[in-house]
Coordinates of N, CA and C in Angstrom, one line a residue:
X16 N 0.8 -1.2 0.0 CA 0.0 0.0 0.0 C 0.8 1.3 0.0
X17 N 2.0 1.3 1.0 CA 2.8 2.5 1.0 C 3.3 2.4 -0.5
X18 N 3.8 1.6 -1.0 CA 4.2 1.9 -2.6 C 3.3 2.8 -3.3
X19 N 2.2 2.2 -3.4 CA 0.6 2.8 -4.1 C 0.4 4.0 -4.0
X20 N 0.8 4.7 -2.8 CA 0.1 5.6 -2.2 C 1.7 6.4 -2.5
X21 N 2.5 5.9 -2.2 CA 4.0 7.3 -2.8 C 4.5 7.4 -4.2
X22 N 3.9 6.0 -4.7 CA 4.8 6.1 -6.4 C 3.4 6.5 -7.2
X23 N 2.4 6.2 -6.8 CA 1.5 6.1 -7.8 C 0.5 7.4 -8.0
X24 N 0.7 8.1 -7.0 CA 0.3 9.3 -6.6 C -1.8 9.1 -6.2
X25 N -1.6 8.2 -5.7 CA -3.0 8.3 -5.0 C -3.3 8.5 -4.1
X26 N -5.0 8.6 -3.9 CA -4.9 9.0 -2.4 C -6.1 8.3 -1.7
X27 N -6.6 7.6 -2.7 CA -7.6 6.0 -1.8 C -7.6 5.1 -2.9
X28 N -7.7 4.1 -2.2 CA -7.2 2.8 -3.1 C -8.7 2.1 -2.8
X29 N -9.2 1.5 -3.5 CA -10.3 0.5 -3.8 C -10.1 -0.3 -3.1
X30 N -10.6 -1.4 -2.0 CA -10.7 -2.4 -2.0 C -11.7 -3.8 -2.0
X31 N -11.1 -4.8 -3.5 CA -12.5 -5.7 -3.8 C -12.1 -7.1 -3.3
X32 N -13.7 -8.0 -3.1 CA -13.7 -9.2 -3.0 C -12.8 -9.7 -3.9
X33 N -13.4 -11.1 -4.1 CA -12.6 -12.1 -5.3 C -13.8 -11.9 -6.1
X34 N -14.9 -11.2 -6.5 CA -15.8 -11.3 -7.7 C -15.7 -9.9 -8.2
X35 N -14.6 -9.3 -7.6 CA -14.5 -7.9 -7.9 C -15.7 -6.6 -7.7
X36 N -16.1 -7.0 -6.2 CA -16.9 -5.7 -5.6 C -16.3 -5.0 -4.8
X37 N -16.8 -3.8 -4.9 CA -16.6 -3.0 -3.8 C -16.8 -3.5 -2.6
X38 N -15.5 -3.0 -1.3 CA -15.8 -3.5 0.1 C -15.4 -2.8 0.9
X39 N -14.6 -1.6 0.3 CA -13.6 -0.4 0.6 C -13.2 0.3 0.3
X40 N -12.9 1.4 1.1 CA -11.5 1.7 0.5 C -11.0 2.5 1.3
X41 N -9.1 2.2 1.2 CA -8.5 2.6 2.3 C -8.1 4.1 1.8
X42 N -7.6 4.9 2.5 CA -7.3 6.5 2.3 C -5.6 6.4 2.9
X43 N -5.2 7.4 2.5 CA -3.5 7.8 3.4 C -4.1 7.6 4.3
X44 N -4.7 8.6 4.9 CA -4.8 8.8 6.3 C -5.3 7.2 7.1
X45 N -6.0 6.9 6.7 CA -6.4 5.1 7.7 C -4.5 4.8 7.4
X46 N -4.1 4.8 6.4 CA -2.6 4.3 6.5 C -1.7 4.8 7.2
X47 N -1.7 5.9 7.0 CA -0.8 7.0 8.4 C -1.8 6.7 9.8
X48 N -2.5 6.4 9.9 CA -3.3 6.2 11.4 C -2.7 4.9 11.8
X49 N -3.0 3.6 10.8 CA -2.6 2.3 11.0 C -1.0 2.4 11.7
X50 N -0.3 3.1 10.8 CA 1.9 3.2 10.9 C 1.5 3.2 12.5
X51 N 1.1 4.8 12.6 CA 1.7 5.5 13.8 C 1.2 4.5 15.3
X52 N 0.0 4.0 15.1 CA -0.3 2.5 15.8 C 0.4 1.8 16.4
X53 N 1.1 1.2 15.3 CA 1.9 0.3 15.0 C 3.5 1.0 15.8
X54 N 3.8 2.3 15.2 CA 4.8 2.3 15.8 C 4.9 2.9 17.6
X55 N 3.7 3.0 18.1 CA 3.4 3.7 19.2 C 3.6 2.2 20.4
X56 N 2.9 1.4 19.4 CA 3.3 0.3 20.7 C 4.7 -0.8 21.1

């Protein structure tokens, strides 16, 4: 996702089942929320 979001210049990514539906979608920010989480504990 960090790739996606620095090389690809996006700023929410889609995410689908395996029949190809909509179920999501993640933003930087849920990603920067998720990091800082991650690195706080």
């Amino acid at each position: 996702l960090v790739r996606l979001f620095s090389q690809g210049g996006h700023h929410h990514i889609p995410i689908v089942d395996s029949a190809q539906r909509l179920v999501g979608i993640i933003t930087q920010s849920d990603l920067i929320r998720a990091l800082y989480r991650a690195v706080r504990v």
